Short mmCIF file of C-alpha atoms in Angstrom, two decimals:
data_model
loop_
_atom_site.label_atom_id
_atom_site.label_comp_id
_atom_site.label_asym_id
_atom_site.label_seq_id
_atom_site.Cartn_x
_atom_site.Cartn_y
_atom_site.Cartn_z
CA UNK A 455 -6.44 11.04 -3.61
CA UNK A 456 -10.09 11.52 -2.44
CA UNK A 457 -12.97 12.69 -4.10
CA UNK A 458 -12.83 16.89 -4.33
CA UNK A 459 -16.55 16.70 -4.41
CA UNK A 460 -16.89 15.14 -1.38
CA UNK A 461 -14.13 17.34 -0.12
CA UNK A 462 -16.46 20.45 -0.81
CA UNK A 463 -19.64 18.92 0.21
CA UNK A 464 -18.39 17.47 3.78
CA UNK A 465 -15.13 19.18 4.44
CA UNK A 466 -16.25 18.13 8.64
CA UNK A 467 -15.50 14.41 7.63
CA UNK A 468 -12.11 14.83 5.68
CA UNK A 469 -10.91 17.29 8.75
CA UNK A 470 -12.14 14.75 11.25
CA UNK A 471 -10.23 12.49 9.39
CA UNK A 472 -6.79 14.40 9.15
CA UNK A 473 -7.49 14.75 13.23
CA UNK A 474 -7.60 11.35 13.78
CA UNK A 475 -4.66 10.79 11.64
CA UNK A 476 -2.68 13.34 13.73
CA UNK A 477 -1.87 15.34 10.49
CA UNK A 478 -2.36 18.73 9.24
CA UNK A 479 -5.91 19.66 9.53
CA UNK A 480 -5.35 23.43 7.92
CA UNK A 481 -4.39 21.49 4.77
CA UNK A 482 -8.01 21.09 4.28
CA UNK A 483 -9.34 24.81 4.28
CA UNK A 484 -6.19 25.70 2.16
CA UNK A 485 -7.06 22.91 -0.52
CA UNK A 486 -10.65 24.35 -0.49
CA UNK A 487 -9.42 27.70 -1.18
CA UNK A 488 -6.85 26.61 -3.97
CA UNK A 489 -10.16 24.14 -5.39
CA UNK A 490 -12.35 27.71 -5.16
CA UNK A 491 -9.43 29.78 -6.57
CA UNK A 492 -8.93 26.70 -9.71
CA UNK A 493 -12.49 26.77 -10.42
CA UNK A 494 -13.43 30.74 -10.11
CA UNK A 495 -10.45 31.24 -12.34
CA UNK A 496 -11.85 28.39 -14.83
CA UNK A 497 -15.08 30.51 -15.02
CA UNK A 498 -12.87 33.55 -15.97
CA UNK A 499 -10.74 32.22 -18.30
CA UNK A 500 -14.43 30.63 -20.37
CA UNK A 501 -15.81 34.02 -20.12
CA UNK A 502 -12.52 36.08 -22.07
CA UNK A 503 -12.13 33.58 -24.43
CA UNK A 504 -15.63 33.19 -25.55
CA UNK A 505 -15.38 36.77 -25.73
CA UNK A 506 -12.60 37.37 -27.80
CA UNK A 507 -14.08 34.64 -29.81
CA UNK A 508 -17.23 36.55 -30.42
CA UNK A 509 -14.96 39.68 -31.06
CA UNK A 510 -13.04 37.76 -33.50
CA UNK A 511 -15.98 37.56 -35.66
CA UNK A 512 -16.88 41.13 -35.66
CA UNK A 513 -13.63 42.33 -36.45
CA UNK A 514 -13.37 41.50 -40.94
CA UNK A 515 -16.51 42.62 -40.47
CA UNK A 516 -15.99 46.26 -39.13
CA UNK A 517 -13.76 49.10 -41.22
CA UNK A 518 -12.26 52.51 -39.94
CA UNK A 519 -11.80 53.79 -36.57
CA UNK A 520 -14.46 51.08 -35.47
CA UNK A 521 -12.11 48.37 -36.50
CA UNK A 522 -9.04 50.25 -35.21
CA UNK A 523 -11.15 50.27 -31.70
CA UNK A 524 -12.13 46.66 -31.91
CA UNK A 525 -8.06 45.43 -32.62
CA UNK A 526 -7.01 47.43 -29.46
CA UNK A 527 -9.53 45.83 -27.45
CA UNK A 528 -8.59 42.85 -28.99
CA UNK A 529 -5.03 43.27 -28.21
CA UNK A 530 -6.33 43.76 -24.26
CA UNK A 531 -8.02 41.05 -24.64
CA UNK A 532 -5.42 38.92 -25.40
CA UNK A 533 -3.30 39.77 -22.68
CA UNK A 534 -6.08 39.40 -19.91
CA UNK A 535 -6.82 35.89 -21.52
CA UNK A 536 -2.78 34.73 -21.16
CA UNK A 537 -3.15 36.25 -17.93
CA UNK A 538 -6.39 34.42 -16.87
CA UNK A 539 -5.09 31.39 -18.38
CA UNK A 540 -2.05 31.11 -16.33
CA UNK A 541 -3.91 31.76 -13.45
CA UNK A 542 -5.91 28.85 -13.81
CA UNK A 543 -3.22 26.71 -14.39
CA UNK A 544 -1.59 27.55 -11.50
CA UNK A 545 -4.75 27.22 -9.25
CA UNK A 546 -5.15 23.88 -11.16
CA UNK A 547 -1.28 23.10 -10.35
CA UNK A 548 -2.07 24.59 -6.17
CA UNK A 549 -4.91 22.76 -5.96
CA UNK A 550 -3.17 19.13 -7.38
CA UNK A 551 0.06 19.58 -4.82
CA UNK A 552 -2.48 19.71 -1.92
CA UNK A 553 -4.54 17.22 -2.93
CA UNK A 554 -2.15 14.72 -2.93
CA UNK A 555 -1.05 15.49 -0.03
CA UNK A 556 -4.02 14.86 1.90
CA UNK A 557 -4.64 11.66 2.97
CA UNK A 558 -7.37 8.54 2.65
CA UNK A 559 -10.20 9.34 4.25
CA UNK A 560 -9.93 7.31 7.34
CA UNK A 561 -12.59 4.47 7.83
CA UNK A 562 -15.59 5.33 10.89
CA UNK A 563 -15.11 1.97 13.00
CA UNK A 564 -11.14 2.55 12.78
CA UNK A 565 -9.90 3.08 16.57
CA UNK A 566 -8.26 6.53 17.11
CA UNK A 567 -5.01 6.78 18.62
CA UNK A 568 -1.12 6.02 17.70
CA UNK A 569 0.59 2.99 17.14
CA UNK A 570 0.06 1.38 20.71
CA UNK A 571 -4.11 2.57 20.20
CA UNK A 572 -4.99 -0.89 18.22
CA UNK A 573 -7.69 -3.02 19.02
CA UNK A 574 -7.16 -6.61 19.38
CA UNK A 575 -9.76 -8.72 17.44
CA UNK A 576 -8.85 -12.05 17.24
CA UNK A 577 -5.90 -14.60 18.70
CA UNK A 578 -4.88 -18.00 17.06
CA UNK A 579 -3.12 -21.14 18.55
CA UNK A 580 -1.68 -21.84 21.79
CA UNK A 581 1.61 -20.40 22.85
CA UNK A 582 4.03 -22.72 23.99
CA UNK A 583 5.23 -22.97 27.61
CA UNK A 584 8.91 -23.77 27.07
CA UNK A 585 9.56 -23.93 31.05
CA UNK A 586 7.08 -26.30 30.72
CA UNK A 587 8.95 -27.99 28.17
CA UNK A 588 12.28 -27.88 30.60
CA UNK A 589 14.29 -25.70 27.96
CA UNK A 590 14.97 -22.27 27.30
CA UNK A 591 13.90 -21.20 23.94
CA UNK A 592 16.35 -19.74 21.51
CA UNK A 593 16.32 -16.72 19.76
CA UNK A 594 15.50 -17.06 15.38
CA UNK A 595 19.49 -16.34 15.18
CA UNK A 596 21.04 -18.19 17.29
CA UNK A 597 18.98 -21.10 16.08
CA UNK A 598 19.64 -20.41 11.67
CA UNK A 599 23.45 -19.98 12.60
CA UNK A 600 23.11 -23.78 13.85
CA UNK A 601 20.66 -24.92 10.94
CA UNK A 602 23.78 -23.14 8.77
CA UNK A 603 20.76 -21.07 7.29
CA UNK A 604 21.64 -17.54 8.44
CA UNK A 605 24.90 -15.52 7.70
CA UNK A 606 24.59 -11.95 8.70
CA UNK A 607 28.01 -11.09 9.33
CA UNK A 608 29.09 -11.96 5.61
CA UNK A 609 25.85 -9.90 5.13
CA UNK A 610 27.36 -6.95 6.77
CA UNK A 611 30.88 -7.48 5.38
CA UNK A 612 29.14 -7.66 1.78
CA UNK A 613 26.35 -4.91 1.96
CA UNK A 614 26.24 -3.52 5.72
CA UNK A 615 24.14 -3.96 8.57
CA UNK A 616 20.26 -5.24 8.00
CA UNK A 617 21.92 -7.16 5.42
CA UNK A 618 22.05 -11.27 5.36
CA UNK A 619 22.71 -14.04 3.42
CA UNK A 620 20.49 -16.91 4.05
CA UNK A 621 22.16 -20.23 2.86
CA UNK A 622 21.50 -23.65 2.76
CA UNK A 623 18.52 -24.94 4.75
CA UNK A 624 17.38 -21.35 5.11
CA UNK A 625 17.75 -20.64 1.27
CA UNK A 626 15.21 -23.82 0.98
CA UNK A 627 12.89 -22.37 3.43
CA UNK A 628 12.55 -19.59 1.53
CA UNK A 629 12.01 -21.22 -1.67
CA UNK A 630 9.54 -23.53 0.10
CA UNK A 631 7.83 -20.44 1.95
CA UNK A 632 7.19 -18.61 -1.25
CA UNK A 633 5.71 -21.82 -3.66
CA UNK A 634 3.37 -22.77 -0.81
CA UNK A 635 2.08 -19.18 -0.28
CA UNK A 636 1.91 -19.12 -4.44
CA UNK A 637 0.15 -22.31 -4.29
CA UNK A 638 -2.62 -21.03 -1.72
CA UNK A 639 -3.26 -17.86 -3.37
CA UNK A 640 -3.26 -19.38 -6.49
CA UNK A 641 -5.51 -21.46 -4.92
CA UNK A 642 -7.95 -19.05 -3.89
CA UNK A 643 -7.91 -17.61 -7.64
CA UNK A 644 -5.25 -14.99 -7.35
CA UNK A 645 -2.93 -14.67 -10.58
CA UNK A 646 0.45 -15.07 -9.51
CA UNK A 647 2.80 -12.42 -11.20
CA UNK A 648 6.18 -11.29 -10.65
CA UNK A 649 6.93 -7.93 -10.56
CA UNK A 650 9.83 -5.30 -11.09
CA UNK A 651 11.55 -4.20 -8.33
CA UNK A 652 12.05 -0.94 -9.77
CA UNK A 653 9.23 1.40 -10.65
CA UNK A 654 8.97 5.10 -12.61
CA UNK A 655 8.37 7.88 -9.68
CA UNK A 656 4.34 8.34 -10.82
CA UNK A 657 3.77 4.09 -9.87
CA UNK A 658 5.74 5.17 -6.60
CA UNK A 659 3.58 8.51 -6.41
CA UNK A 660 0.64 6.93 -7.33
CA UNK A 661 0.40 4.63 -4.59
CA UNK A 662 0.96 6.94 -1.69
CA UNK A 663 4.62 6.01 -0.62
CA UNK A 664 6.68 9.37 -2.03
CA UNK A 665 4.77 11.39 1.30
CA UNK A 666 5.18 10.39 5.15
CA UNK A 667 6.53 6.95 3.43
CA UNK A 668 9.70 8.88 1.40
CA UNK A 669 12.17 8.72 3.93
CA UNK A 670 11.80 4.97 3.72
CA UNK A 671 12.22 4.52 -0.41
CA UNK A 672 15.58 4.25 -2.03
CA UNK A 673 16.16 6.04 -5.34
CA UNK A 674 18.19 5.79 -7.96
CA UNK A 675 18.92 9.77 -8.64
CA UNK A 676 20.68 8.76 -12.23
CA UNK A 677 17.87 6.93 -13.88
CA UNK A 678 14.74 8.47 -12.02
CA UNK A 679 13.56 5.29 -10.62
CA UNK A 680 12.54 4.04 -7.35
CA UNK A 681 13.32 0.45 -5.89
CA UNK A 682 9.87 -1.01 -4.28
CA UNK A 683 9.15 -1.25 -0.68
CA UNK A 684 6.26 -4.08 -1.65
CA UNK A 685 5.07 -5.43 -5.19
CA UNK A 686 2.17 -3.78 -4.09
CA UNK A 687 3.59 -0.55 -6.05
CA UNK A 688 3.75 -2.27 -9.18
CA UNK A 689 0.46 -4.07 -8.96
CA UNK A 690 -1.47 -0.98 -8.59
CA UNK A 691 0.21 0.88 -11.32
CA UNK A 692 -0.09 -2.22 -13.39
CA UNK A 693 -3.52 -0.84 -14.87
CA UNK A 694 -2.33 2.79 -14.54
CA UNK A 695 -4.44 5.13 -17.41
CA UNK A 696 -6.77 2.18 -17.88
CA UNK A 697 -10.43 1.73 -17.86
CA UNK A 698 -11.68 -1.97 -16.76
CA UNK A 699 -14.86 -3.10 -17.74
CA UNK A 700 -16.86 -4.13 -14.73
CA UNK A 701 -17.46 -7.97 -15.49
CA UNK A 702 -13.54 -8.44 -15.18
CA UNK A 703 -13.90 -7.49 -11.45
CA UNK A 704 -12.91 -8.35 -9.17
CA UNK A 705 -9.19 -8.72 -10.27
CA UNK A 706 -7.07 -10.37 -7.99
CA UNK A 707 -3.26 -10.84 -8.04
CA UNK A 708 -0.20 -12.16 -6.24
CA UNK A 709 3.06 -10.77 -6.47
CA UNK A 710 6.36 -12.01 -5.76
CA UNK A 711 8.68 -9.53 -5.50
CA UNK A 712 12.18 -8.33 -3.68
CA UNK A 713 11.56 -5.79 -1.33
CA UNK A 714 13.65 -2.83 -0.29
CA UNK A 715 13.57 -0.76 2.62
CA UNK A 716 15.54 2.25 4.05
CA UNK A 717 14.50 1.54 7.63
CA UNK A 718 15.36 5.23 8.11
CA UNK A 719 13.45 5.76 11.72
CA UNK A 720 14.63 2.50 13.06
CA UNK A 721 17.76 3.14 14.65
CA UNK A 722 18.37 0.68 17.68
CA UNK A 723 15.36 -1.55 16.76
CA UNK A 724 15.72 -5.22 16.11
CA UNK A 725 19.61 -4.97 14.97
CA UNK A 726 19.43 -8.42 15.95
CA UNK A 727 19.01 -10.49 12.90
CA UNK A 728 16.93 -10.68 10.13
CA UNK A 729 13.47 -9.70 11.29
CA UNK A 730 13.82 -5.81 10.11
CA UNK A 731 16.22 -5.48 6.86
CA UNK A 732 16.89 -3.32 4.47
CA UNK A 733 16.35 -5.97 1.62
CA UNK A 734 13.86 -8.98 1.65
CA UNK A 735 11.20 -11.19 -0.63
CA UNK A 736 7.60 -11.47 -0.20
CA UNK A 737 4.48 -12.34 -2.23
CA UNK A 738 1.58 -9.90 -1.80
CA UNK A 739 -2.10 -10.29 -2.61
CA UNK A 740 -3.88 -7.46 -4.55
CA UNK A 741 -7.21 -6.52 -5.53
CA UNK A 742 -9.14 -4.37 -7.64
CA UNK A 743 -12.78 -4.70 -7.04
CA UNK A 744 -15.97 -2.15 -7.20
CA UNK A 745 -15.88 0.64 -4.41
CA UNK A 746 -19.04 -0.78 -2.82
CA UNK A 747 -17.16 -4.32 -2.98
CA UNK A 748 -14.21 -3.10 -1.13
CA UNK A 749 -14.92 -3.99 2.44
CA UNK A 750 -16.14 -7.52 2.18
CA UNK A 751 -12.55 -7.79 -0.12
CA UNK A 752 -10.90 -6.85 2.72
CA UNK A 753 -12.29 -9.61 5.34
CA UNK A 754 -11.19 -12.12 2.42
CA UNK A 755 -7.74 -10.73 2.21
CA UNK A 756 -7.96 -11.09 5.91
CA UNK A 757 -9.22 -14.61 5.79
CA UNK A 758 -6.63 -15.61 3.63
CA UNK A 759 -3.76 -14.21 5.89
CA UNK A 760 -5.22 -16.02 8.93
CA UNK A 761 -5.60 -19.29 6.81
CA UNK A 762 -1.89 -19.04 5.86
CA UNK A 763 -0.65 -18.39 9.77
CA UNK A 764 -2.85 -20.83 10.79
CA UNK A 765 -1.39 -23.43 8.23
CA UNK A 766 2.37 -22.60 9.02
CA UNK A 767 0.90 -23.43 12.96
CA UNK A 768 2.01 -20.45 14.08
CA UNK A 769 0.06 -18.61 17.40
CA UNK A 770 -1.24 -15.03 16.18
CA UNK A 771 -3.60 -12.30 16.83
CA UNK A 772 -5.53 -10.00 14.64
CA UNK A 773 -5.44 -6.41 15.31
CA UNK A 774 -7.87 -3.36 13.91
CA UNK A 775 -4.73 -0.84 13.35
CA UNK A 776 -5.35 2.93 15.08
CA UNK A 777 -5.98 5.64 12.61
CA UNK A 778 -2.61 7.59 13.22
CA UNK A 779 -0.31 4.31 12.58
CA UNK A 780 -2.75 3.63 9.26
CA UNK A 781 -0.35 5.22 6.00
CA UNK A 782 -1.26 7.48 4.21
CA UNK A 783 -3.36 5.25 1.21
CA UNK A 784 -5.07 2.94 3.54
CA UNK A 785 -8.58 3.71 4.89
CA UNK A 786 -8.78 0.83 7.29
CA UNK A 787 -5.92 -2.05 8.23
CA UNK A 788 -5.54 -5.06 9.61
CA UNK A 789 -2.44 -6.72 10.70
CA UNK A 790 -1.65 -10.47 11.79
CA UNK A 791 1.03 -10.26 14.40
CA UNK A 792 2.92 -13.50 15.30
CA UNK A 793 4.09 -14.81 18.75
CA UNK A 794 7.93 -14.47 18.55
CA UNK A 795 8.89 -16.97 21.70
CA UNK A 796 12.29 -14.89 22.57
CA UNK A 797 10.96 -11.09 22.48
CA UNK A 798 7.59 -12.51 24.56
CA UNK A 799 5.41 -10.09 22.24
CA UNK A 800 3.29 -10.76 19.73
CA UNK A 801 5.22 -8.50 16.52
CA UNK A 802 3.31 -8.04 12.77
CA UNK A 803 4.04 -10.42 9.93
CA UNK A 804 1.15 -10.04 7.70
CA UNK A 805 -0.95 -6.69 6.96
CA UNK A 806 -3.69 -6.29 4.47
CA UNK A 807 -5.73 -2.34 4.01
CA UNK A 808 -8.40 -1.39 2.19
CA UNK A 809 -7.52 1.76 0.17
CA UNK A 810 -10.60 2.34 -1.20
CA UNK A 811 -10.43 5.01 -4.62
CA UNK A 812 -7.34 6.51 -2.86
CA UNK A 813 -5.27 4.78 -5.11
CA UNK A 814 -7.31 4.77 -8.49
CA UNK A 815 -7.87 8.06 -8.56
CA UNK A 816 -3.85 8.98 -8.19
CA UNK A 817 -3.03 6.16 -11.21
CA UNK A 818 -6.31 6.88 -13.19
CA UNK A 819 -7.40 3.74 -13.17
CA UNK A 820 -11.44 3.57 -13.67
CA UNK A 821 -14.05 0.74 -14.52
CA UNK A 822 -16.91 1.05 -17.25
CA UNK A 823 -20.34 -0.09 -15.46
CA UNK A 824 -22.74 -1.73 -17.86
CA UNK A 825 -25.91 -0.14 -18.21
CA UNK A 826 -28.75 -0.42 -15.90
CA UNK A 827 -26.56 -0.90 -12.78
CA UNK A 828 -28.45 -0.77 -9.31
CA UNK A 829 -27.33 2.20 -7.16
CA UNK A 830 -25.15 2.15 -4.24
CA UNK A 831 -22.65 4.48 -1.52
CA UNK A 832 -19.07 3.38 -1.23
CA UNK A 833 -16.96 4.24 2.19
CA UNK A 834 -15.33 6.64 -0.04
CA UNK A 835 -18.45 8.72 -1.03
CA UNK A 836 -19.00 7.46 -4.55
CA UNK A 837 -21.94 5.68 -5.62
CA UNK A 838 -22.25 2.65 -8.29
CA UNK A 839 -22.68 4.64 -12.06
CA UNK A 840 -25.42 3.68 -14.44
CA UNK A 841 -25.78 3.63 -18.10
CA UNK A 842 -22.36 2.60 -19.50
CA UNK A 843 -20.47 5.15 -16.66
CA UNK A 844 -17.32 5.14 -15.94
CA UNK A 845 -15.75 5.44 -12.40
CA UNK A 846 -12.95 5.06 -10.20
CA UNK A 847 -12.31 1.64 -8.73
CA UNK A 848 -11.27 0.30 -4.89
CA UNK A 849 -7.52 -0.97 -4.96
CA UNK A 850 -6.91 -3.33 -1.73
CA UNK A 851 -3.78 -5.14 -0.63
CA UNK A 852 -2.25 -7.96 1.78
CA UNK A 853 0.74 -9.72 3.12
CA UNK A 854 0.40 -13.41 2.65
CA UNK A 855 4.51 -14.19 3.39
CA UNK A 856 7.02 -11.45 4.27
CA UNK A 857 9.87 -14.24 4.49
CA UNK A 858 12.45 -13.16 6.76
CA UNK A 859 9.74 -12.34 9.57
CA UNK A 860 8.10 -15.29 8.71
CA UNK A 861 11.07 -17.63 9.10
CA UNK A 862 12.01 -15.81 12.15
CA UNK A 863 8.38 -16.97 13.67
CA UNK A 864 9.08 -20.61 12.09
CA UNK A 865 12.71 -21.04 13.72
CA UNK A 866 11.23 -20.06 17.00
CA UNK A 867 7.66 -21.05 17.64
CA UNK A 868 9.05 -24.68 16.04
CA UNK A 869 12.15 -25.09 17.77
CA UNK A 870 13.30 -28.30 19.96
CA UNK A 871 15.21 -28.57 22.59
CA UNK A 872 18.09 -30.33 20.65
CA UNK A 873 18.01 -26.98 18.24
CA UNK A 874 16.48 -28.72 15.92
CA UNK A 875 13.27 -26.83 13.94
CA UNK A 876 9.71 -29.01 13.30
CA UNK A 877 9.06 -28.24 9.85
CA UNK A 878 4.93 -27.40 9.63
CA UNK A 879 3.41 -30.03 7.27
CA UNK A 880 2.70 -27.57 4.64
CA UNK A 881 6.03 -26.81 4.15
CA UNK A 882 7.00 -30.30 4.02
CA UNK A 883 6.33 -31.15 0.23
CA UNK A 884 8.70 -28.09 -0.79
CA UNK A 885 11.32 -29.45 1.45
CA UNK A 886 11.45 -32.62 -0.01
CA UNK A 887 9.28 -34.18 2.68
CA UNK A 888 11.33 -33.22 5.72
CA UNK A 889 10.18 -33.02 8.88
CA UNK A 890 12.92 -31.47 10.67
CA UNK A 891 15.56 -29.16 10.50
CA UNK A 892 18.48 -30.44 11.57
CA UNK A 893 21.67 -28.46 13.33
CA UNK A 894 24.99 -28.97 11.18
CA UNK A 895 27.28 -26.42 13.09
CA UNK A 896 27.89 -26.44 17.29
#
């Protein structure tokens, strides 16, 4: 959630914001009448009760008709106080269901648009000219049925469509996929964890995916738990109700995980196999660093995305994603998106945001300055604390290997015209030292 204070002070920027998002921009007066309403009724509910406090006191005190008078305004008291109270609470309740519905604050140099509205940043490698090469590429299916490394119609017979087994070479790729991507981001300092799959509904609330992401999230309605879209879930709500002290930042993890997805708005697109699924593995980077810290985290999330693309020798681009196609926690994202040879478009396989205090603030997670710290203005509107403070935190997130997509960029930016697959040398000491992938059915 953001900042109220910043809410009240520039309410222009957060309904800019929702504008460029293409959400509800009235949400933002009607949380600053529910914040007026929680904190008028605050100031009421002070007032009665420090007055029937100080009537309290007067009543042993008085005798007669005057103490007679002073029970029955006590008694009125009492009432208006219950009555005050609940009205706070429910201004304090009004106030908390808008709040988190609104939105990160969306980042200034973010382009504003829809999902088409990205700016392209960067490209990577050299895309191959297969007419060139006097064959017709093959698509990532057609190619892991031959390696005997994709099954999805025992997928579908077993679990339904999006479903798939991978087997043999392709259950090897995997496993190789996953220790090299551990071994770079363990690397580069990360602490490599894995996470549970299934989360309580405030780690799922907490990160932002129960709004415009529910429709994607499968839960389990007899035990109150959600399965994760990304082991990003668990590795923000991993310090949930804690406060860091600030020479621990910045904290940096990497989290293998499964990874489950409804696909609910993606009827008709990519049925064709396993590059959009409803179940898949993927190790994720995450960061908690200082709010002033968070951008330059986010080129080094970035950095380490392009430096594991460029090591799988894959041809890529790097796009600045448009404010309406952002999610709801994210302030600013960046995606990698990977030449696939047989769609001829360049299609996302690594993304990495910068969520700012979004997150921290929804999971109370907070870091203790030590005294005497400089000052400083976050993106998010806070500034660096001083003597011992305490204050919310920047939570970031990236991709480093979402496997299916990623072996569906392997099969066909690698393949030869025999239908075999070049295996890209940093692959090759988890594979035992192979250098190809080698066809075993016709």
């Amino acid at each position: 959630m953001i900042d109220l204070r910043l809410l009240r002070e520039d309410p222009d920027r957060v309904r800019a914001s929702q504008r460029a998002r293409g959400e509800d921009v009235a949400l933002v007066d009607a949380l600053l009448s529910a914040d007026e309403r929680r904190r008028s009724s605050g100031v009421r509910f002070d007032e009665l009760r420090a007055e029937q406090k100080a009537l309290g006191k007067l009543i042993p005190k008085a005798a007669g008709d005057e103490k007679a008078e002073l029970l029955e305004k006590a008694g009125r008291l009492a009432a208006d106080v219950k009555a005050a109270d609940a009205d706070r609470d429910a201004a304090a309740g009004e106030t908390q269901d808008l709040l988190l519905r609104l939105s990160n604050l969306v980042h200034p140099d973010v382009p504003v648009g829809g999902e088409e509205d990205f700016v392209t940043l960067e490209t990577h490698g050299s895309i191959r000219d297969f007419d060139a090469e006097g064959f017709a590429p093959r698509d990532h299916l057609e190619l892991g049925q031959r390696l005997g490394a994709i099954d999805v119609e025992r997928g579908a017979k077993v679990s339904g469509s999006r479903f798939y087994f991978l087997t043999g070479v392709g259950a090897l790729l995997e496993l190789a996929l996953v220790n090299a991507a551990m071994a770079q981001a363990t690397a580069a300092g990360f602490t490599p964890m894995l996470t549970p799959a299934l989360v309580r509904p405030q780690s799922m609330a907490g990160t932002g995916f129960l709004g415009q992401a529910a429709q994607d999230v499968y839960h389990l309605d007899k035990d109150d738990l959600y399965l994760v879209g990304t082991s990003e879930v668990a590795l923000a709500a991993y310090h949930m109700d804690e406060i860091l002290d600030a020479d621990r930042l910045p904290l940096r993890y990497a989290g293998f995980s499964p990874c489950f997805r409804r696909e609910a708005g993606s009827h008709g697109k990519d049925t064709r196999g396993i590059f959009r699924v409803h179940q898949f593995d993927k190790v994720e980077m995450f960061s908690y660093v200082a709010p002033e810290d968070s951008q330059a985290e986010h080129q080094r999330l970035l950095e380490w995305e392009k430096q594991w693309l460029t090591s799988l020798e894959l041809p890529f681009r790097v796009i600045d994603v448009a404010s309406g196609d952002l999610g709801s926690s994210a302030a600013r994202k960046y995606d990698c998106e990977a030449w696939i040879p047989t769609q001829g478009k360049y299609r996302e396989l690594t993304s990495t945001s910068d969520c700012t205090e979004f997150q921290s603030r929804r999971l109370s997670i907070r870091v203790r300055e030590k005294s005497g710290g400089s000052e400083a203005t976050s993106a998010g509107g806070g500034g660096r604390a001083t003597g011992g403070q305490v204050r919310p935190l920047a939570t970031l997130n990236g991709t480093l290997c979402a496997v299916p997509r990623t072996i569906v960029a392997i099969l066909e930016n690698h393949q030869q015209a025999d239908g075999s697959v070049r295996v890209p040398e940093v692959l090759r000491p988890y594979l035992g030292g192979r250098e190809l992938l080698e066809p075993v059915a016709k």
